[in-house]
Short mmCIF file of C-alpha atoms in Angstrom, two decimals:
data_model
loop_
_atom_site.label_atom_id
_atom_site.label_comp_id
_atom_site.label_asym_id
_atom_site.label_seq_id
_atom_site.Cartn_x
_atom_site.Cartn_y
_atom_site.Cartn_z
CA TYR A 1 87.89 -55.03 45.44
CA PHE A 2 89.89 -57.73 43.28
CA PHE A 3 88.37 -56.42 39.58
CA SER A 4 89.65 -52.99 40.50
CA VAL A 5 93.36 -53.58 41.95
CA CYS A 6 94.39 -57.02 40.43
CA ASP A 7 95.62 -58.58 37.50
CA PHE A 8 92.95 -60.53 35.52
CA ALA A 9 95.15 -63.82 35.99
CA ALA A 10 94.84 -63.42 39.72
CA LEU A 11 91.26 -62.44 39.26
CA PHE A 12 90.24 -65.49 37.40
CA SER A 13 92.16 -67.82 39.74
CA LEU A 14 89.89 -66.18 42.57
CA LEU A 15 86.70 -66.08 40.40
CA SER A 16 87.29 -69.90 39.58
CA LEU A 17 87.65 -71.10 43.15
CA ILE A 18 84.51 -69.05 44.46
CA LEU A 19 82.70 -70.56 41.75
CA ARG A 20 84.00 -73.90 42.58
CA ARG A 21 82.33 -73.12 45.86
CA LEU A 22 79.29 -71.84 45.24
CA PRO A 23 78.27 -73.43 41.75
CA LYS A 24 74.34 -72.65 42.08
CA HIS A 25 74.87 -69.18 42.62
CA GLY A 26 73.44 -67.32 39.40
CA PRO A 27 74.92 -63.81 40.03
CA LEU A 28 78.06 -65.04 40.38
CA TRP A 29 78.19 -66.42 36.89
CA CYS A 30 76.59 -63.73 35.81
CA VAL A 31 79.63 -61.49 37.09
CA ALA A 32 81.88 -64.13 35.59
CA LEU A 33 80.23 -63.56 32.05
CA LEU A 34 80.91 -59.81 32.66
CA ILE A 35 84.42 -59.91 33.97
CA ALA A 36 85.55 -62.44 30.65
CA ASP A 37 83.67 -59.74 28.54
CA HIS A 38 85.62 -56.89 29.80
CA HIS A 39 88.93 -59.04 30.01
CA ALA A 40 88.15 -59.85 26.04
CA VAL A 41 87.43 -56.13 25.14
CA THR A 42 90.67 -54.43 26.92
CA GLU A 43 92.76 -56.90 25.29
CA TRP A 44 91.45 -56.68 21.96
CA ASN A 45 93.74 -55.34 19.02
CA ARG A 46 91.50 -53.71 16.78
CA ASP A 47 93.28 -54.71 14.11
CA ALA A 48 91.91 -58.47 14.69
CA LEU A 49 88.40 -59.09 14.91
CA LEU A 50 87.99 -62.43 16.53
CA PRO A 51 88.89 -61.75 19.94
CA CYS A 52 86.07 -59.09 19.94
CA SER A 53 83.55 -61.44 18.64
CA ALA A 54 84.55 -64.55 20.20
CA SER A 55 86.10 -65.49 23.53
CA ALA A 56 87.09 -69.02 24.37
CA LEU A 57 86.73 -67.70 28.09
CA TYR A 58 83.36 -66.42 28.07
CA ASP A 59 82.19 -69.73 26.10
CA SER A 60 83.65 -71.77 28.78
CA PHE A 61 82.08 -69.79 31.43
CA THR A 62 78.73 -70.20 29.76
CA LEU A 63 79.07 -74.10 29.34
CA SER A 64 79.93 -74.06 32.99
CA ALA A 65 77.00 -72.14 34.26
CA HIS A 66 74.64 -74.12 31.93
CA ARG A 67 76.03 -77.11 33.83
CA ALA A 68 75.83 -75.96 37.25
CA LEU A 69 72.43 -73.80 37.16
CA THR A 70 69.04 -74.92 37.17
CA SER A 71 66.65 -73.65 34.19
CA ASP A 72 64.92 -70.99 36.85
CA VAL A 73 68.01 -69.18 36.88
CA LEU A 74 69.83 -69.80 33.80
CA TRP A 75 68.00 -67.60 31.57
CA LYS A 76 69.29 -64.62 33.45
CA LEU A 77 72.69 -65.85 32.18
CA TYR A 78 71.47 -65.79 28.31
CA VAL A 79 70.08 -62.04 28.77
CA VAL A 80 73.59 -61.36 29.73
CA ARG A 81 74.92 -62.81 26.64
CA LEU A 82 72.28 -60.77 24.50
CA GLN A 83 73.53 -57.29 26.25
CA ARG A 84 77.07 -58.35 25.35
CA ALA A 85 76.04 -59.00 21.80
CA THR A 86 74.25 -55.83 21.41
CA ARG A 87 77.33 -53.80 22.91
CA LEU A 88 79.60 -55.73 20.35
CA VAL A 89 77.27 -55.12 17.41
CA THR A 90 77.12 -51.46 18.02
CA VAL A 91 81.07 -51.23 18.52
CA LEU A 92 81.53 -53.25 15.05
CA ARG A 93 78.72 -51.01 13.38
CA GLU A 94 80.41 -47.77 14.48
CA MET A 95 83.78 -49.15 13.04
CA VAL A 96 82.04 -50.10 9.62
CA LYS A 97 81.33 -46.34 9.60
CA ARG A 98 84.43 -45.05 10.52
CA PRO A 99 87.11 -47.65 8.75
CA TRP A 100 90.20 -45.33 9.86
CA LEU A 101 89.77 -47.02 13.05
CA SER A 102 90.64 -50.49 12.45
CA SER A 103 92.60 -52.12 9.41
CA VAL A 104 90.14 -54.92 9.37
CA PRO A 105 87.88 -55.27 5.94
CA GLN A 106 84.73 -53.82 6.23
CA ASP A 107 83.29 -56.85 4.58
CA ARG A 108 84.55 -59.04 7.58
CA MET A 109 83.48 -56.73 9.94
CA LEU A 110 80.20 -57.41 8.67
CA GLU A 111 80.40 -60.98 8.85
CA GLY A 112 81.48 -60.28 12.34
CA VAL A 113 77.92 -58.56 13.01
CA HIS A 114 76.16 -61.17 11.26
CA ARG A 115 77.67 -63.66 13.24
CA LEU A 116 76.73 -61.80 16.62
CA LEU A 117 73.50 -61.51 15.30
CA VAL A 118 72.59 -65.43 14.79
CA GLN A 119 74.29 -66.00 18.52
CA ALA A 120 72.12 -63.51 19.92
CA VAL A 121 68.90 -65.29 18.07
CA ALA A 122 70.20 -68.57 19.15
CA ASP A 123 70.65 -66.91 22.82
CA THR A 124 67.30 -65.48 22.72
CA GLU A 125 65.69 -68.77 22.20
CA ALA A 126 67.38 -70.21 25.00
CA CYS A 127 66.61 -67.55 26.95
CA LEU A 128 63.11 -68.03 26.52
CA ARG A 129 63.01 -71.87 26.64
CA TYR A 130 64.48 -72.09 30.12
CA CYS A 131 62.71 -68.84 31.73
CA PRO A 132 59.60 -69.74 33.77
CA ALA A 133 56.45 -68.63 32.36
CA ASN A 134 55.65 -65.99 34.92
CA GLN A 135 59.12 -64.32 34.27
CA ARG A 136 58.69 -64.53 30.39
CA TRP A 137 57.44 -60.68 30.56
CA ARG A 138 61.10 -59.52 31.79
CA VAL A 139 62.85 -61.70 28.85
CA PHE A 140 60.33 -59.59 26.17
CA ALA A 141 60.96 -56.02 28.33
CA SER A 142 65.09 -56.95 28.00
CA LEU A 143 64.47 -58.01 24.20
CA GLY A 144 62.49 -54.58 23.65
CA ARG A 145 65.32 -52.40 24.73
CA VAL A 146 67.72 -54.78 22.68
CA GLN A 147 65.94 -54.33 19.80
CA ALA A 148 65.49 -50.72 19.96
CA ILE A 149 69.43 -50.40 20.38
CA LEU A 150 70.12 -52.51 17.11
CA GLY A 151 67.46 -50.13 14.96
CA PHE A 152 64.56 -52.77 14.62
CA ARG A 153 61.97 -50.54 16.43
CA GLY A 154 59.14 -52.53 14.72
CA MET A 155 60.36 -55.46 16.62
CA ALA A 156 60.99 -53.21 19.73
CA ARG A 157 57.37 -52.34 19.81
CA ALA A 158 56.20 -55.76 19.58
CA CYS A 159 58.68 -57.10 22.13
CA LEU A 160 57.15 -54.66 24.52
CA ARG A 161 53.72 -54.86 23.89
CA ARG A 162 53.89 -58.70 24.24
CA SER A 163 55.63 -57.96 27.98
CA LEU A 164 52.86 -55.94 28.65
CA ALA A 165 50.63 -58.63 27.73
CA LEU A 166 52.14 -61.22 29.74
CA CYS A 167 53.02 -58.65 32.73
CA PRO A 168 51.20 -58.87 36.09
CA LYS A 169 49.22 -56.03 36.83
CA LYS A 170 51.23 -55.00 39.91
CA ASN A 171 54.53 -55.08 37.61
CA GLN A 172 53.14 -53.00 34.39
CA HIS A 173 54.55 -49.88 35.62
CA SER A 174 57.85 -51.04 35.01
CA VAL A 175 57.11 -51.88 31.56
CA TYR A 176 55.14 -48.64 30.80
CA PHE A 177 58.46 -46.66 31.93
CA GLN A 178 60.84 -49.16 29.55
CA PHE A 179 58.26 -48.82 26.53
CA ALA A 180 58.00 -45.04 26.84
CA LYS A 181 62.11 -45.00 26.86
CA VAL A 182 62.22 -47.02 23.94
CA GLU A 183 59.42 -44.82 22.26
CA PHE A 184 61.74 -41.81 23.12
CA PHE A 185 64.74 -43.30 22.01
CA ASN A 186 63.32 -43.95 18.72
CA PHE A 187 62.35 -40.33 18.08
CA HIS A 188 58.32 -40.94 19.01
CA PRO A 189 58.04 -38.56 21.60
CA ALA A 190 54.22 -38.25 21.07
CA GLN A 191 54.07 -41.84 21.99
CA ALA A 192 55.97 -41.79 25.03
CA PHE A 193 54.16 -39.20 26.48
CA TYR A 194 50.96 -41.05 25.70
CA LEU A 195 52.31 -44.20 27.48
CA LEU A 196 53.63 -42.03 30.70
CA TYR A 197 50.41 -39.87 30.91
CA LYS A 198 48.15 -42.86 30.48
CA SER A 199 50.10 -45.27 33.47
CA THR A 200 50.60 -42.39 35.90
CA PRO A 201 47.03 -42.48 37.13
CA ILE A 202 46.86 -45.94 37.22
CA PHE A 203 50.41 -46.15 39.19
CA VAL A 204 50.20 -43.14 41.32
CA ASN A 205 53.05 -43.96 43.93
CA GLU A 206 55.40 -45.06 41.07
CA TRP A 207 57.17 -41.51 40.63
CA LYS A 208 59.47 -42.72 38.12
CA LEU A 209 57.35 -42.61 35.80
CA GLN A 210 56.51 -39.08 36.15
CA LEU A 211 60.46 -38.67 36.46
CA GLN A 212 60.82 -40.06 33.04
CA ALA A 213 58.42 -37.76 31.88
CA ALA A 214 59.99 -34.78 33.50
CA ILE A 215 62.96 -35.79 31.58
CA CYS A 216 61.55 -36.14 27.84
CA LEU A 217 59.65 -32.72 28.71
CA ILE A 218 63.46 -31.21 28.94
CA TYR A 219 64.74 -32.91 25.88
CA GLU A 220 61.85 -31.48 24.31
CA ASN A 221 62.64 -27.93 25.55
CA ARG A 222 59.58 -27.79 27.02
CA PHE A 223 61.07 -26.49 30.17
CA ASN A 224 57.30 -24.71 32.07
CA GLU A 225 56.38 -28.02 31.73
CA ALA A 226 59.16 -29.78 33.17
CA LEU A 227 59.43 -27.60 36.07
CA THR A 228 55.86 -27.35 36.96
CA LEU A 229 55.93 -31.35 36.68
CA CYS A 230 58.57 -31.49 39.11
CA SER A 231 57.31 -29.10 41.65
CA ASP A 232 54.08 -30.86 41.58
CA VAL A 233 55.14 -34.31 42.26
CA LEU A 234 57.75 -33.20 44.90
CA GLN A 235 54.51 -31.54 46.86
CA ILE A 236 53.42 -35.23 47.09
CA GLN A 237 56.66 -37.57 46.94
CA ILE A 238 58.84 -35.40 48.95
CA GLY A 239 61.29 -38.28 49.21
CA ALA A 240 62.04 -38.91 45.87
CA GLY A 241 65.83 -38.06 45.84
CA ARG A 242 66.13 -38.60 42.14
CA PHE A 243 63.52 -36.24 41.38
CA TRP A 244 65.07 -33.24 43.90
CA ALA A 245 68.25 -33.84 41.61
CA VAL A 246 66.72 -33.58 38.06
CA LEU A 247 65.12 -30.57 39.57
CA ILE A 248 68.37 -28.78 41.00
CA HIS A 249 70.21 -29.59 37.79
CA PHE A 250 67.35 -28.46 35.59
CA VAL A 251 67.07 -25.01 37.46
CA HIS A 252 71.14 -24.76 37.88
CA GLU A 253 71.15 -25.25 33.97
CA PHE A 254 68.60 -23.14 32.90
CA VAL A 255 68.40 -20.07 35.85
CA GLY A 256 72.07 -20.61 37.42
CA GLY A 257 73.72 -21.78 40.42
CA ASP A 258 72.36 -19.65 43.10
CA GLU A 259 68.97 -20.39 42.49
CA ALA A 260 69.80 -24.22 42.22
CA MET A 261 71.28 -23.74 45.62
CA ARG A 262 68.31 -22.52 47.30
CA PHE A 263 66.78 -25.72 46.00
CA PHE A 264 69.64 -27.92 46.76
CA ARG A 265 69.67 -26.72 50.64
CA CYS A 266 65.70 -26.97 50.52
CA SER A 267 66.30 -31.12 49.43
CA LEU A 268 68.88 -31.83 52.38
CA HIS A 269 66.13 -31.20 54.66
CA HIS A 270 64.33 -34.19 52.76
CA VAL A 271 66.87 -36.51 51.30
CA ALA A 272 69.96 -36.10 52.97
CA LYS A 273 70.94 -39.57 51.96
CA CYS A 274 70.71 -39.12 48.49
CA GLY A 275 74.24 -39.40 46.41
CA GLU A 276 72.46 -37.62 43.32
CA VAL A 277 71.27 -34.86 45.27
CA TRP A 278 74.97 -34.12 46.64
CA CYS A 279 76.50 -34.52 43.20
CA GLU A 280 74.17 -31.47 42.20
CA GLY A 281 75.43 -29.71 44.99
CA ALA A 282 79.18 -30.29 43.94
CA ARG A 283 78.34 -29.15 40.53
CA ILE A 284 76.99 -25.89 42.09
CA PHE A 285 80.29 -25.83 44.15
CA MET A 286 81.99 -26.07 40.72
CA ASP A 287 80.41 -23.31 38.91
CA PRO A 288 82.48 -20.38 38.26
CA GLN A 289 79.67 -18.32 37.36
CA SER A 290 77.80 -19.06 41.12
CA ARG A 291 78.76 -16.97 43.92
CA TYR A 292 78.91 -20.46 45.83
CA PHE A 293 82.02 -21.63 43.85
CA ASN A 294 84.38 -23.43 46.25
CA LEU A 295 86.24 -26.65 45.35
CA LYS A 296 86.77 -27.93 48.87
CA ASN A 297 83.16 -27.63 49.41
CA ALA A 298 82.59 -29.54 46.01
CA ALA A 299 85.08 -32.31 47.44
CA THR A 300 83.18 -32.62 50.66
CA ALA A 301 79.61 -33.05 48.67
CA LEU A 302 81.49 -35.77 46.32
CA ASN A 303 82.74 -37.41 49.44
CA TYR A 304 78.93 -37.49 50.87
CA SER A 305 77.67 -38.80 47.39
CA SER A 306 80.06 -41.55 47.14
CA PHE A 307 79.36 -42.83 50.74
CA PHE A 308 75.39 -42.53 50.09
CA THR A 309 74.89 -43.71 46.45
CA PRO A 310 78.30 -45.73 45.14
CA GLN A 311 76.87 -46.75 42.29
CA TYR A 312 76.40 -43.60 40.77
CA GLY A 313 78.39 -43.04 38.09
CA ASP A 314 78.12 -39.36 37.65
CA THR A 315 79.84 -38.71 40.79
CA TYR A 316 83.22 -40.04 39.54
CA ILE A 317 82.47 -38.05 36.33
CA GLU A 318 82.14 -34.82 38.60
CA ALA A 319 85.21 -36.00 40.89
CA LEU A 320 87.64 -36.33 37.70
CA ARG A 321 86.44 -32.55 36.70
CA LEU A 322 87.53 -31.52 40.50
CA LEU A 323 90.81 -33.54 39.93
CA LEU A 324 91.66 -31.48 36.77
CA LEU A 325 90.99 -27.99 38.30
CA LEU A 326 92.88 -28.75 41.40
CA SER A 327 95.88 -30.11 39.57
CA ASP A 328 99.03 -28.30 39.03
CA GLU A 329 98.78 -28.66 35.37
CA PHE A 330 95.16 -26.50 35.29
CA LEU A 331 97.71 -23.42 36.68
CA MET A 332 99.18 -23.28 33.64
CA PHE A 333 96.34 -21.71 32.08
CA HIS A 334 96.04 -18.81 34.72
CA GLY A 335 97.75 -16.33 32.46
CA CYS A 336 95.20 -17.23 29.81
CA SER A 337 93.61 -13.88 28.30
CA SER A 338 90.94 -15.82 26.44
CA VAL A 339 87.40 -15.59 28.59
CA PRO A 340 85.96 -18.39 26.53
CA ARG A 341 88.87 -20.59 26.72
CA LEU A 342 89.13 -20.37 30.57
CA ALA A 343 85.15 -20.71 30.74
CA ASN A 344 85.14 -24.10 29.18
CA LEU A 345 88.04 -25.44 31.08
CA LEU A 346 86.11 -24.53 33.76
CA LEU A 347 82.81 -25.96 32.74
#
């Protein structure tokens, strides 16, 4: 709440007070790092490189957490630091590609990237050093994602293979899931499908593997296979709300809003408390090509979506679309004679 309504000075004061009272609470320190990183980025002037790549407040939080936390929790803090370094390296690389975004010379940006990568290596070593042996598979899974984002594809595969080797059998489905996503992200769809189809019979009740397979099929334009897979899975896992949401979105995109409404109504009999499904319903109500176009119903659906699944980001993106459609400024286009332009505004 304070993060959204207060200035950073008040937020840091409150955060410091809470951390003094609960110094052993690991998630609080992770939140502190995320807020410090957010503050550094929002206050960053793109013409000055240092505030982006180095933050005294961020380092001070890390040092304090290092003194307060035990090693079985401390490793998670270094995972957060690795994620931050990955984000900043990605930003700086984009700025190198687009030099007009900043007046900082490219050689200095590359130095910043190098400094962040060196720090990431040190954080990786610390993470593995403090992590308990039975949790190291989680570290290697995170490293695999990080390496894939940074473009080190061979290293990403090596980390995920190591994670799979260290992981207990009951948790291997999550590594297969991440491995398949990384392979698909790295433009190796055949390997991604192999991993998903290999792991699905082993973990029959883990429908997220099949969900990822359906998403990959859609990206590959294999629509009939994706539709068949969704239908088959929902006959068994009828309470999988995210699967219903993917199916509704798929039908809406490639068949139309009227047919998608039939699946939306059916889903409410089984997963009425799924925010993702209500968000898809709102999209149908905001589709001007559908006979169910109704902005009032869209607002109701978005309210249900944010109530049942407040962490689902698509809800707030659709809420922004709804606000634009209901705004007085949008009425200025009522006399526009260009149908394609109006369609782009509405869709």
